[in-house]
PDB file of C-alpha atoms in Angstrom:
ATOM      1  CA  MET A   1     -18.182  14.190 -12.626  1.00  0.00           C
ATOM      2  CA  ASN A   2     -17.439  10.616 -11.815  1.00  0.00           C
ATOM      3  CA  ALA A   3     -13.994   9.889 -11.306  1.00  0.00           C
ATOM      4  CA  TYR A   4     -13.216   6.600 -10.598  1.00  0.00           C
ATOM      5  CA  ILE A   5      -9.901   5.453  -8.275  1.00  0.00           C
ATOM      6  CA  PHE A   6      -8.037   2.438  -8.344  1.00  0.00           C
ATOM      7  CA  PRO A   7      -5.787   1.004  -5.059  1.00  0.00           C
ATOM      8  CA  GLY A   8      -2.629   0.150  -4.771  1.00  0.00           C
ATOM      9  CA  GLN A   9      -0.174  -2.698  -2.815  1.00  0.00           C
ATOM     10  CA  GLY A  10      -1.344  -3.647   0.617  1.00  0.00           C
ATOM     11  CA  ALA A  11      -5.469  -3.699  -0.452  1.00  0.00           C
ATOM     12  CA  GLN A  12      -4.530  -7.444  -1.398  1.00  0.00           C
ATOM     13  CA  PHE A  13      -6.533  -9.756   0.337  1.00  0.00           C
ATOM     14  CA  VAL A  14      -7.476 -13.569   0.208  1.00  0.00           C
ATOM     15  CA  GLY A  15     -10.059 -14.618  -1.800  1.00  0.00           C
ATOM     16  CA  MET A  16     -10.075 -11.140  -3.882  1.00  0.00           C
ATOM     17  CA  GLY A  17     -11.586 -11.747  -7.159  1.00  0.00           C
ATOM     18  CA  LEU A  18     -13.163 -15.537  -6.801  1.00  0.00           C
ATOM     19  CA  ASP A  19     -16.449 -13.780  -6.740  1.00  0.00           C
ATOM     20  CA  LEU A  20     -16.182 -12.621 -10.358  1.00  0.00           C
ATOM     21  CA  TYR A  21     -14.174 -15.333 -11.380  1.00  0.00           C
ATOM     22  CA  GLU A  22     -16.844 -18.302 -10.235  1.00  0.00           C
ATOM     23  CA  GLU A  23     -19.915 -15.800 -11.634  1.00  0.00           C
ATOM     24  CA  TYR A  24     -18.998 -13.995 -15.086  1.00  0.00           C
ATOM     25  CA  PRO A  25     -17.683 -15.396 -17.990  1.00  0.00           C
ATOM     26  CA  LEU A  26     -15.586 -12.770 -19.317  1.00  0.00           C
ATOM     27  CA  ALA A  27     -13.932 -12.385 -15.472  1.00  0.00           C
ATOM     28  CA  GLN A  28     -12.829 -16.651 -15.832  1.00  0.00           C
ATOM     29  CA  GLU A  29     -11.871 -15.633 -19.835  1.00  0.00           C
ATOM     30  CA  LEU A  30      -9.329 -13.251 -18.295  1.00  0.00           C
ATOM     31  CA  PHE A  31      -8.386 -14.808 -14.754  1.00  0.00           C
ATOM     32  CA  GLU A  32      -7.370 -17.960 -17.210  1.00  0.00           C
ATOM     33  CA  ARG A  33      -5.396 -15.569 -19.688  1.00  0.00           C
ATOM     34  CA  ALA A  34      -3.507 -14.031 -17.042  1.00  0.00           C
ATOM     35  CA  ASN A  35      -2.413 -17.657 -15.437  1.00  0.00           C
ATOM     36  CA  ALA A  36      -0.614 -18.005 -19.308  1.00  0.00           C
ATOM     37  CA  ILE A  37       0.538 -14.498 -19.259  1.00  0.00           C
ATOM     38  CA  LEU A  38       2.644 -14.509 -16.062  1.00  0.00           C
ATOM     39  CA  ASP A  39       3.527 -18.206 -16.055  1.00  0.00           C
ATOM     40  CA  PHE A  40       2.006 -19.381 -13.189  1.00  0.00           C
ATOM     41  CA  SER A  41      -1.220 -19.599 -11.211  1.00  0.00           C
ATOM     42  CA  ILE A  42      -2.156 -16.643  -9.598  1.00  0.00           C
ATOM     43  CA  THR A  43      -5.667 -17.401  -8.897  1.00  0.00           C
ATOM     44  CA  ASP A  44      -4.533 -19.960  -6.822  1.00  0.00           C
ATOM     45  CA  VAL A  45      -2.446 -17.546  -4.816  1.00  0.00           C
ATOM     46  CA  MET A  46      -5.385 -14.839  -4.728  1.00  0.00           C
ATOM     47  CA  PHE A  47      -8.058 -17.577  -4.304  1.00  0.00           C
ATOM     48  CA  GLU A  48      -6.929 -20.104  -1.771  1.00  0.00           C
ATOM     49  CA  GLY A  49      -2.808 -18.850  -0.866  1.00  0.00           C
ATOM     50  CA  THR A  50      -1.947 -17.909   2.257  1.00  0.00           C
ATOM     51  CA  PRO A  51      -1.432 -14.142   3.834  1.00  0.00           C
ATOM     52  CA  GLU A  52       2.408 -14.500   3.336  1.00  0.00           C
ATOM     53  CA  ASP A  53       2.039 -15.952  -0.279  1.00  0.00           C
ATOM     54  CA  LEU A  54      -0.232 -13.158  -1.308  1.00  0.00           C
ATOM     55  CA  LYS A  55       2.715 -10.407  -0.013  1.00  0.00           C
ATOM     56  CA  GLN A  56       5.105 -11.565  -1.854  1.00  0.00           C
ATOM     57  CA  THR A  57       5.457  -8.104  -4.296  1.00  0.00           C
ATOM     58  CA  LYS A  58       5.910 -10.186  -7.854  1.00  0.00           C
ATOM     59  CA  VAL A  59       2.593 -11.654  -6.424  1.00  0.00           C
ATOM     60  CA  THR A  60       0.682  -8.979  -4.962  1.00  0.00           C
ATOM     61  CA  GLN A  61       1.295  -6.111  -8.117  1.00  0.00           C
ATOM     62  CA  PRO A  62      -0.519  -8.446 -10.566  1.00  0.00           C
ATOM     63  CA  ALA A  63      -3.239  -9.309  -7.943  1.00  0.00           C
ATOM     64  CA  ILE A  64      -4.021  -6.047  -7.078  1.00  0.00           C
ATOM     65  CA  PHE A  65      -4.291  -5.129 -11.075  1.00  0.00           C
ATOM     66  CA  LEU A  66      -6.057  -8.252 -12.114  1.00  0.00           C
ATOM     67  CA  HIS A  67      -9.121  -7.830  -9.443  1.00  0.00           C
ATOM     68  CA  SER A  68      -9.314  -3.751 -10.642  1.00  0.00           C
ATOM     69  CA  VAL A  69      -9.121  -3.919 -14.107  1.00  0.00           C
ATOM     70  CA  ILE A  70     -11.475  -7.117 -14.106  1.00  0.00           C
ATOM     71  CA  LEU A  71     -14.014  -5.317 -11.982  1.00  0.00           C
ATOM     72  CA  SER A  72     -13.846  -2.613 -14.275  1.00  0.00           C
ATOM     73  CA  LYS A  73     -14.694  -4.456 -17.697  1.00  0.00           C
ATOM     74  CA  VAL A  74     -17.289  -6.915 -15.827  1.00  0.00           C
ATOM     75  CA  LEU A  75     -19.058  -3.015 -14.640  1.00  0.00           C
ATOM     76  CA  GLY A  76     -19.613  -3.180 -18.706  1.00  0.00           C
ATOM     77  CA  ALA A  77     -21.929   0.015 -19.273  1.00  0.00           C
ATOM     78  CA  ASN A  78     -21.992   0.783 -15.383  1.00  0.00           C
ATOM     79  CA  PHE A  79     -18.171   1.426 -16.056  1.00  0.00           C
ATOM     80  CA  ALA A  80     -18.612   5.544 -16.989  1.00  0.00           C
ATOM     81  CA  PRO A  81     -15.690   7.825 -15.812  1.00  0.00           C
ATOM     82  CA  ASP A  82     -15.263  11.772 -16.790  1.00  0.00           C
ATOM     83  CA  MET A  83     -11.823  11.230 -15.198  1.00  0.00           C
ATOM     84  CA  VAL A  84      -9.545   8.100 -13.458  1.00  0.00           C
ATOM     85  CA  ALA A  85      -6.811   8.186 -11.122  1.00  0.00           C
ATOM     86  CA  GLY A  86      -4.692   5.382  -9.114  1.00  0.00           C
ATOM     87  CA  HIS A  87      -2.176   5.156  -5.875  1.00  0.00           C
ATOM     88  CA  SER A  88       0.701   3.782  -7.119  1.00  0.00           C
ATOM     89  CA  LEU A  89       0.854   0.455  -8.769  1.00  0.00           C
ATOM     90  CA  GLY A  90      -3.316   1.436  -9.393  1.00  0.00           C
ATOM     91  CA  GLU A  91      -2.152   3.831 -12.406  1.00  0.00           C
ATOM     92  CA  PHE A  92      -1.614   0.998 -14.317  1.00  0.00           C
ATOM     93  CA  SER A  93      -4.622  -0.416 -13.268  1.00  0.00           C
ATOM     94  CA  ALA A  94      -6.387   3.017 -13.999  1.00  0.00           C
ATOM     95  CA  LEU A  95      -4.637   3.480 -17.716  1.00  0.00           C
ATOM     96  CA  VAL A  96      -6.218  -0.143 -19.027  1.00  0.00           C
ATOM     97  CA  ALA A  97      -9.640   1.328 -17.653  1.00  0.00           C
ATOM     98  CA  ASN A  98      -9.395   4.370 -19.491  1.00  0.00           C
ATOM     99  CA  GLY A  99      -8.267   2.633 -22.579  1.00  0.00           C
ATOM    100  CA  THR A 100      -4.142   3.933 -22.766  1.00  0.00           C
ATOM    101  CA  LEU A 101      -3.214   0.119 -22.307  1.00  0.00           C
ATOM    102  CA  ASN A 102      -4.997  -3.099 -23.433  1.00  0.00           C
ATOM    103  CA  PHE A 103      -5.095  -5.886 -21.012  1.00  0.00           C
ATOM    104  CA  GLU A 104      -1.862  -8.140 -21.911  1.00  0.00           C
ATOM    105  CA  ASP A 105       0.313  -5.098 -22.106  1.00  0.00           C
ATOM    106  CA  GLY A 106      -0.842  -3.736 -19.011  1.00  0.00           C
ATOM    107  CA  LEU A 107      -0.232  -7.285 -16.570  1.00  0.00           C
ATOM    108  CA  LYS A 108       3.135  -7.558 -18.062  1.00  0.00           C
ATOM    109  CA  LEU A 109       4.599  -4.530 -17.638  1.00  0.00           C
ATOM    110  CA  VAL A 110       2.894  -4.413 -13.516  1.00  0.00           C
ATOM    111  CA  SER A 111       4.452  -7.682 -13.101  1.00  0.00           C
ATOM    112  CA  GLN A 112       7.956  -6.379 -14.727  1.00  0.00           C
ATOM    113  CA  ARG A 113       7.558  -3.846 -12.030  1.00  0.00           C
ATOM    114  CA  ALA A 114       6.981  -5.967  -9.538  1.00  0.00           C
ATOM    115  CA  LEU A 115       9.859  -7.895  -9.974  1.00  0.00           C
ATOM    116  CA  ALA A 116      12.231  -4.468 -11.177  1.00  0.00           C
ATOM    117  CA  MET A 117      10.949  -3.177  -7.410  1.00  0.00           C
ATOM    118  CA  GLN A 118      11.892  -6.536  -5.668  1.00  0.00           C
ATOM    119  CA  LYS A 119      15.385  -6.731  -7.332  1.00  0.00           C
ATOM    120  CA  ALA A 120      16.054  -3.057  -5.967  1.00  0.00           C
ATOM    121  CA  CYS A 121      14.904  -3.844  -2.948  1.00  0.00           C
ATOM    122  CA  GLU A 122      17.842  -6.717  -2.403  1.00  0.00           C
ATOM    123  CA  LEU A 123      20.627  -4.220  -3.555  1.00  0.00           C
ATOM    124  CA  GLN A 124      19.834  -1.990  -0.508  1.00  0.00           C
ATOM    125  CA  PRO A 125      18.896  -2.552   3.573  1.00  0.00           C
ATOM    126  CA  SER A 126      15.738   0.066   2.553  1.00  0.00           C
ATOM    127  CA  THR A 127      12.395   0.510   4.317  1.00  0.00           C
ATOM    128  CA  MET A 128       9.239   3.397   4.579  1.00  0.00           C
ATOM    129  CA  ALA A 129       7.840   5.151   8.022  1.00  0.00           C
ATOM    130  CA  ALA A 130       4.122   5.969   8.082  1.00  0.00           C
ATOM    131  CA  VAL A 131       4.037   9.520   9.851  1.00  0.00           C
ATOM    132  CA  LEU A 132       0.542  10.945  11.296  1.00  0.00           C
ATOM    133  CA  GLY A 133       0.202  14.331  12.752  1.00  0.00           C
ATOM    134  CA  LEU A 134       2.804  17.095  10.707  1.00  0.00           C
ATOM    135  CA  ASP A 135       1.869  19.505   7.627  1.00  0.00           C
ATOM    136  CA  ASP A 136       3.667  18.360   5.096  1.00  0.00           C
ATOM    137  CA  GLU A 137       6.088  20.547   5.006  1.00  0.00           C
ATOM    138  CA  VAL A 138       7.662  19.438   8.567  1.00  0.00           C
ATOM    139  CA  VAL A 139       7.988  16.644   7.213  1.00  0.00           C
ATOM    140  CA  GLU A 140       9.850  17.522   4.036  1.00  0.00           C
ATOM    141  CA  GLN A 141      12.222  19.964   5.923  1.00  0.00           C
ATOM    142  CA  VAL A 142      12.999  17.258   8.625  1.00  0.00           C
ATOM    143  CA  CYS A 143      14.150  14.522   5.712  1.00  0.00           C
ATOM    144  CA  ALA A 144      15.986  17.316   3.719  1.00  0.00           C
ATOM    145  CA  ALA A 145      17.784  17.897   7.268  1.00  0.00           C
ATOM    146  CA  VAL A 146      18.434  13.763   7.477  1.00  0.00           C
ATOM    147  CA  ASN A 147      21.759  12.692   6.671  1.00  0.00           C
ATOM    148  CA  GLY A 148      21.390  10.002   3.829  1.00  0.00           C
ATOM    149  CA  ILE A 149      18.600   9.339   2.083  1.00  0.00           C
ATOM    150  CA  VAL A 150      15.417   9.835   3.426  1.00  0.00           C
ATOM    151  CA  VAL A 151      12.192  11.364   1.009  1.00  0.00           C
ATOM    152  CA  PRO A 152       8.613  11.874   1.615  1.00  0.00           C
ATOM    153  CA  ALA A 153       7.113   9.395  -0.454  1.00  0.00           C
ATOM    154  CA  ASN A 154       3.099   8.945  -0.725  1.00  0.00           C
ATOM    155  CA  TYR A 155       1.178  12.411   0.174  1.00  0.00           C
ATOM    156  CA  ASN A 156      -1.811  10.683   1.191  1.00  0.00           C
ATOM    157  CA  CYS A 157      -3.943  12.975   3.131  1.00  0.00           C
ATOM    158  CA  PRO A 158      -3.442  16.352   4.831  1.00  0.00           C
ATOM    159  CA  GLY A 159      -1.424  15.004   8.505  1.00  0.00           C
ATOM    160  CA  GLN A 160      -0.808  11.354   6.716  1.00  0.00           C
ATOM    161  CA  LEU A 161       2.205  11.409   5.046  1.00  0.00           C
ATOM    162  CA  VAL A 162       4.743   8.408   4.078  1.00  0.00           C
ATOM    163  CA  ILE A 163       8.781   8.528   3.805  1.00  0.00           C
ATOM    164  CA  SER A 164      10.845   6.170   1.904  1.00  0.00           C
ATOM    165  CA  GLY A 165      14.608   5.789   2.268  1.00  0.00           C
ATOM    166  CA  GLU A 166      17.613   4.147   3.873  1.00  0.00           C
ATOM    167  CA  VAL A 167      17.174   2.586   7.451  1.00  0.00           C
ATOM    168  CA  GLU A 168      19.217   4.226   9.060  1.00  0.00           C
ATOM    169  CA  ALA A 169      18.052   7.464   7.271  1.00  0.00           C
ATOM    170  CA  VAL A 170      14.097   6.432   7.788  1.00  0.00           C
ATOM    171  CA  ASN A 171      14.667   5.559  11.571  1.00  0.00           C
ATOM    172  CA  GLU A 172      16.705   9.017  11.923  1.00  0.00           C
ATOM    173  CA  ALA A 173      13.995  10.851  10.824  1.00  0.00           C
ATOM    174  CA  CYS A 174      11.159   8.998  12.533  1.00  0.00           C
ATOM    175  CA  GLU A 175      12.595   9.987  16.111  1.00  0.00           C
ATOM    176  CA  LYS A 176      13.207  13.697  14.077  1.00  0.00           C
ATOM    177  CA  LEU A 177       9.684  13.744  13.497  1.00  0.00           C
ATOM    178  CA  LYS A 178       8.250  12.832  16.877  1.00  0.00           C
ATOM    179  CA  GLU A 179      10.434  15.238  18.066  1.00  0.00           C
ATOM    180  CA  ALA A 180       8.245  17.918  16.110  1.00  0.00           C
ATOM    181  CA  GLY A 181       5.339  16.802  16.927  1.00  0.00           C
ATOM    182  CA  ALA A 182       4.391  13.660  15.341  1.00  0.00           C
ATOM    183  CA  ARG A 183       1.593  11.798  16.770  1.00  0.00           C
ATOM    184  CA  ARG A 184       3.313   8.985  15.435  1.00  0.00           C
ATOM    185  CA  ALA A 185       5.647   7.648  12.799  1.00  0.00           C
ATOM    186  CA  LEU A 186       6.024   3.925  12.575  1.00  0.00           C
ATOM    187  CA  LEU A 187       7.863   1.909  10.270  1.00  0.00           C
ATOM    188  CA  LEU A 188       5.846   0.337   7.800  1.00  0.00           C
ATOM    189  CA  PRO A 189       6.597  -4.021   7.035  1.00  0.00           C
ATOM    190  CA  VAL A 190       7.636  -3.041   3.266  1.00  0.00           C
ATOM    191  CA  GLY A 191      10.288  -5.194   1.511  1.00  0.00           C
ATOM    192  CA  GLY A 192      12.239  -1.712   0.452  1.00  0.00           C
ATOM    193  CA  ALA A 193      12.073   2.158  -0.320  1.00  0.00           C
ATOM    194  CA  PHE A 194       9.689   2.567  -2.971  1.00  0.00           C
ATOM    195  CA  HIS A 195       9.180   5.813  -4.501  1.00  0.00           C
ATOM    196  CA  SER A 196      12.838   6.996  -3.284  1.00  0.00           C
ATOM    197  CA  PRO A 197      15.919   8.039  -5.096  1.00  0.00           C
ATOM    198  CA  LEU A 198      16.825   3.770  -4.391  1.00  0.00           C
ATOM    199  CA  MET A 199      14.251   3.079  -7.063  1.00  0.00           C
ATOM    200  CA  GLU A 200      16.509   3.867  -9.589  1.00  0.00           C
ATOM    201  CA  PRO A 201      17.405   0.869 -10.871  1.00  0.00           C
ATOM    202  CA  ALA A 202      13.536  -0.808 -11.406  1.00  0.00           C
ATOM    203  CA  ARG A 203      12.923   2.930 -13.189  1.00  0.00           C
ATOM    204  CA  GLU A 204      15.703   2.286 -15.775  1.00  0.00           C
ATOM    205  CA  GLU A 205      14.906  -1.540 -16.196  1.00  0.00           C
ATOM    206  CA  LEU A 206      11.107  -0.600 -16.031  1.00  0.00           C
ATOM    207  CA  ALA A 207      11.910   2.742 -18.719  1.00  0.00           C
ATOM    208  CA  ALA A 208      13.090   0.423 -21.325  1.00  0.00           C
ATOM    209  CA  ALA A 209       9.300  -2.111 -21.401  1.00  0.00           C
ATOM    210  CA  ILE A 210       7.331   1.047 -20.996  1.00  0.00           C
ATOM    211  CA  GLU A 211       9.482   3.019 -24.156  1.00  0.00           C
ATOM    212  CA  ASN A 212       8.445  -0.742 -26.345  1.00  0.00           C
ATOM    213  CA  THR A 213       4.952  -0.478 -25.258  1.00  0.00           C
ATOM    214  CA  THR A 214       2.287   0.702 -26.875  1.00  0.00           C
ATOM    215  CA  PHE A 215       0.514   3.689 -25.715  1.00  0.00           C
ATOM    216  CA  ASN A 216      -3.160   5.102 -26.772  1.00  0.00           C
ATOM    217  CA  GLU A 217      -4.490   8.171 -26.450  1.00  0.00           C
ATOM    218  CA  PRO A 218      -7.185   7.501 -23.494  1.00  0.00           C
ATOM    219  CA  ASP A 219     -10.463   7.735 -23.472  1.00  0.00           C
ATOM    220  CA  CYS A 220     -10.636  10.032 -20.795  1.00  0.00           C
ATOM    221  CA  PRO A 221      -8.173  12.071 -18.203  1.00  0.00           C
ATOM    222  CA  ILE A 222      -5.707  10.502 -15.903  1.00  0.00           C
ATOM    223  CA  TYR A 223      -4.478  12.525 -13.049  1.00  0.00           C
ATOM    224  CA  GLN A 224      -0.919  10.619 -12.517  1.00  0.00           C
ATOM    225  CA  ASN A 225       1.275  10.661  -9.029  1.00  0.00           C
ATOM    226  CA  VAL A 226       3.799  12.701 -10.458  1.00  0.00           C
ATOM    227  CA  THR A 227       2.212  15.586 -12.250  1.00  0.00           C
ATOM    228  CA  THR A 228      -1.537  15.449 -10.422  1.00  0.00           C
ATOM    229  CA  THR A 229      -3.203  17.017 -13.416  1.00  0.00           C
ATOM    230  CA  ALA A 230      -5.270  16.011 -16.121  1.00  0.00           C
ATOM    231  CA  ILE A 231      -3.165  14.437 -18.467  1.00  0.00           C
ATOM    232  CA  THR A 232      -4.325  13.059 -21.904  1.00  0.00           C
ATOM    233  CA  ASN A 233      -1.341  12.751 -23.994  1.00  0.00           C
ATOM    234  CA  SER A 234       0.037   8.956 -24.341  1.00  0.00           C
ATOM    235  CA  VAL A 235       3.972  10.421 -24.709  1.00  0.00           C
ATOM    236  CA  ASP A 236       3.407  12.209 -21.218  1.00  0.00           C
ATOM    237  CA  ILE A 237       1.180   9.462 -19.744  1.00  0.00           C
ATOM    238  CA  LYS A 238       4.657   7.396 -20.664  1.00  0.00           C
ATOM    239  CA  GLN A 239       7.006   9.471 -19.640  1.00  0.00           C
ATOM    240  CA  ASN A 240       5.068  10.362 -15.785  1.00  0.00           C
ATOM    241  CA  LEU A 241       4.015   6.381 -15.196  1.00  0.00           C
ATOM    242  CA  ILE A 242       8.656   5.951 -15.801  1.00  0.00           C
ATOM    243  CA  ALA A 243       9.180   9.018 -13.330  1.00  0.00           C
ATOM    244  CA  GLN A 244       6.779   7.220 -10.958  1.00  0.00           C
ATOM    245  CA  LEU A 245       9.031   4.817  -9.596  1.00  0.00           C
ATOM    246  CA  THR A 246      11.547   7.405  -7.723  1.00  0.00           C
ATOM    247  CA  ALA A 247       9.192  10.246  -7.622  1.00  0.00           C
ATOM    248  CA  PRO A 248       6.271  10.613  -4.196  1.00  0.00           C
ATOM    249  CA  VAL A 249       2.209   9.653  -4.751  1.00  0.00           C
ATOM    250  CA  LYS A 250       0.592  13.253  -4.778  1.00  0.00           C
ATOM    251  CA  TRP A 251      -2.886  11.759  -3.888  1.00  0.00           C
ATOM    252  CA  THR A 252      -3.801  14.465  -1.340  1.00  0.00           C
ATOM    253  CA  GLN A 253      -3.107  16.982  -4.749  1.00  0.00           C
ATOM    254  CA  SER A 254      -4.480  14.775  -6.995  1.00  0.00           C
ATOM    255  CA  VAL A 255      -7.389  14.585  -5.428  1.00  0.00           C
ATOM    256  CA  GLN A 256      -7.635  18.201  -4.847  1.00  0.00           C
ATOM    257  CA  ASN A 257      -6.984  18.719  -8.601  1.00  0.00           C
ATOM    258  CA  MET A 258      -9.712  16.484  -9.798  1.00  0.00           C
ATOM    259  CA  VAL A 259     -12.466  17.954  -7.231  1.00  0.00           C
ATOM    260  CA  LYS A 260     -11.577  21.264  -8.442  1.00  0.00           C
ATOM    261  CA  ASP A 261     -11.981  20.692 -12.099  1.00  0.00           C
ATOM    262  CA  GLY A 262     -15.480  18.966 -11.057  1.00  0.00           C
ATOM    263  CA  ALA A 263     -15.453  15.725  -9.746  1.00  0.00           C
ATOM    264  CA  LEU A 264     -18.230  15.009  -7.387  1.00  0.00           C
ATOM    265  CA  ASN A 265     -18.407  11.066  -7.480  1.00  0.00           C
ATOM    266  CA  PHE A 266     -15.154   9.099  -6.506  1.00  0.00           C
ATOM    267  CA  VAL A 267     -15.506   5.725  -7.190  1.00  0.00           C
ATOM    268  CA  GLU A 268     -13.405   2.908  -5.990  1.00  0.00           C
ATOM    269  CA  VAL A 269     -12.463   0.324  -8.395  1.00  0.00           C
ATOM    270  CA  GLY A 270     -11.019  -2.713  -6.372  1.00  0.00           C
ATOM    271  CA  PRO A 271     -10.035  -4.838  -2.936  1.00  0.00           C
ATOM    272  CA  GLY A 272     -10.492  -2.605  -0.025  1.00  0.00           C
ATOM    273  CA  LYS A 273     -11.847   0.868   0.826  1.00  0.00           C
ATOM    274  CA  VAL A 274      -9.113   2.725   1.628  1.00  0.00           C
ATOM    275  CA  LEU A 275      -8.852   5.588  -0.877  1.00  0.00           C
ATOM    276  CA  GLN A 276     -12.795   6.065  -0.258  1.00  0.00           C
ATOM    277  CA  GLY A 277     -11.120   6.865   3.790  1.00  0.00           C
ATOM    278  CA  LEU A 278      -8.332   9.323   1.964  1.00  0.00           C
ATOM    279  CA  VAL A 279     -10.533  11.120  -0.236  1.00  0.00           C
ATOM    280  CA  ARG A 280     -12.790  12.137   2.601  1.00  0.00           C
ATOM    281  CA  LYS A 281     -10.018  13.359   4.873  1.00  0.00           C
ATOM    282  CA  ILE A 282      -8.891  15.246   1.307  1.00  0.00           C
ATOM    283  CA  GLU A 283     -11.958  16.657   0.273  1.00  0.00           C
ATOM    284  CA  PRO A 284     -14.864  16.440   3.057  1.00  0.00           C
ATOM    285  CA  ILE A 285     -17.456  17.296   0.201  1.00  0.00           C
ATOM    286  CA  ALA A 286     -17.370  14.508  -1.820  1.00  0.00           C
ATOM    287  CA  ASN A 287     -19.296  11.383  -2.536  1.00  0.00           C
ATOM    288  CA  THR A 288     -17.311   8.068  -2.415  1.00  0.00           C
ATOM    289  CA  ALA A 289     -17.915   4.589  -3.160  1.00  0.00           C
ATOM    290  CA  SER A 290     -16.970   1.030  -4.273  1.00  0.00           C
ATOM    291  CA  ALA A 291     -17.495  -0.001  -7.368  1.00  0.00           C
ATOM    292  CA  VAL A 292     -20.892  -2.227  -7.406  1.00  0.00           C
ATOM    293  CA  ILE A 293     -21.855  -4.732 -10.191  1.00  0.00           C
ATOM    294  CA  ALA A 294     -25.492  -3.932 -11.002  1.00  0.00           C
TER     295      ALA A 294
END
């Protein structure tokens, strides 16, 4: 069985999507439609902007979404998933790819999500840190023992977990995690505490937008970040998508469940190869590849 997986924030690079725009009329049409929906030329930033321009959350999230979704549409009949999943932002790309959301609604939600997260980041100093070389349970226990808000945010693969929260609490957790034997506990260059309680204002804002958007029954199951199991009910998909902003991304558990349910081949659709590397660390028996247009 084939699992198609979609990357999240951090996978962007200058020039992303330009090859699709130049070679495929469908891609060009969708990129131009995106410029009109967003009311600014995101293609200018994607194709020839600076890395700093592309790093802005309001640009990064729609850019990665566009690259992933347009690539999946250009693949045509070669896009044949038995199941899909996305890492954080990538969940929106996956939901367009499996027919739950249409292109326009997916892009509007991603844009609203990015702006809402940016606003939440500005309300309080907050950050994230990558923790390497510890069992998940140890990281969970250390975070729980720290005063202030600091929580596990991304379960990326065994031995690699990202924590998120208030600056002081994250710094304190990093020191305690090093004492507990972490190989590294490294602050990340991000604008805020994604997938933590500090994203509650963004969750409330996005919830209203999601509730007012039509979600179709999907063509194939999605393994969502919050539940990690196969979801096919559009009402459940909405609720999980709303919960995702303040809940951890359980990528390790999602991949394990996809393999348990028969996935042998994982195809990454979008910029970069980060998810392929994570899948190989989680389930070494799995085959991984980037989506390629035949």
